[in-house]
Coordinates of C-alpha atoms in Angstrom, one line a residue:
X1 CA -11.1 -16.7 5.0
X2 CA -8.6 -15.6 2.6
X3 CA -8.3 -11.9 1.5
X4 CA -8.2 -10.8 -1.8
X5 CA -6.6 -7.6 -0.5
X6 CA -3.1 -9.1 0.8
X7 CA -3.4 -12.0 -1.5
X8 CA -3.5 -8.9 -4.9
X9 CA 0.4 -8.1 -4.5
X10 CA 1.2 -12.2 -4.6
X11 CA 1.0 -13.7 -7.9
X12 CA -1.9 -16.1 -9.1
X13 CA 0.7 -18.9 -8.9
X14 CA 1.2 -18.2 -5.3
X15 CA -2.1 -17.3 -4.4
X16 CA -2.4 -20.3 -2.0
X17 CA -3.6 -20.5 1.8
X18 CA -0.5 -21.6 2.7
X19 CA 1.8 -19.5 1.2
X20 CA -0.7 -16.5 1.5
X21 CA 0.6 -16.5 5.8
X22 CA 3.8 -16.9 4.7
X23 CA 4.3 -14.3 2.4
X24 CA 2.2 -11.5 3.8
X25 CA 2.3 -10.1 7.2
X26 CA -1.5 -10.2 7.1
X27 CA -2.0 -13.9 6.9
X28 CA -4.8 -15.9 8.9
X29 CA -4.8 -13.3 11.8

């Protein structure tokens, strides 16, 4: 479910599910 492509401009620290919607536009949908 989670993408590594959004998820690669976050840092490993906030590479969580959670945060992941939260910080990128992408997110679950």
């Amino acid at each position: 479910m989670k993408r590594k492509s959004p998820s690669a401009r976050l840092p490993p620290s906030s590479n969580t599910p959670s945060q992941d919607r939260i910080n990128t536009p992408f997110g679950t949908g």
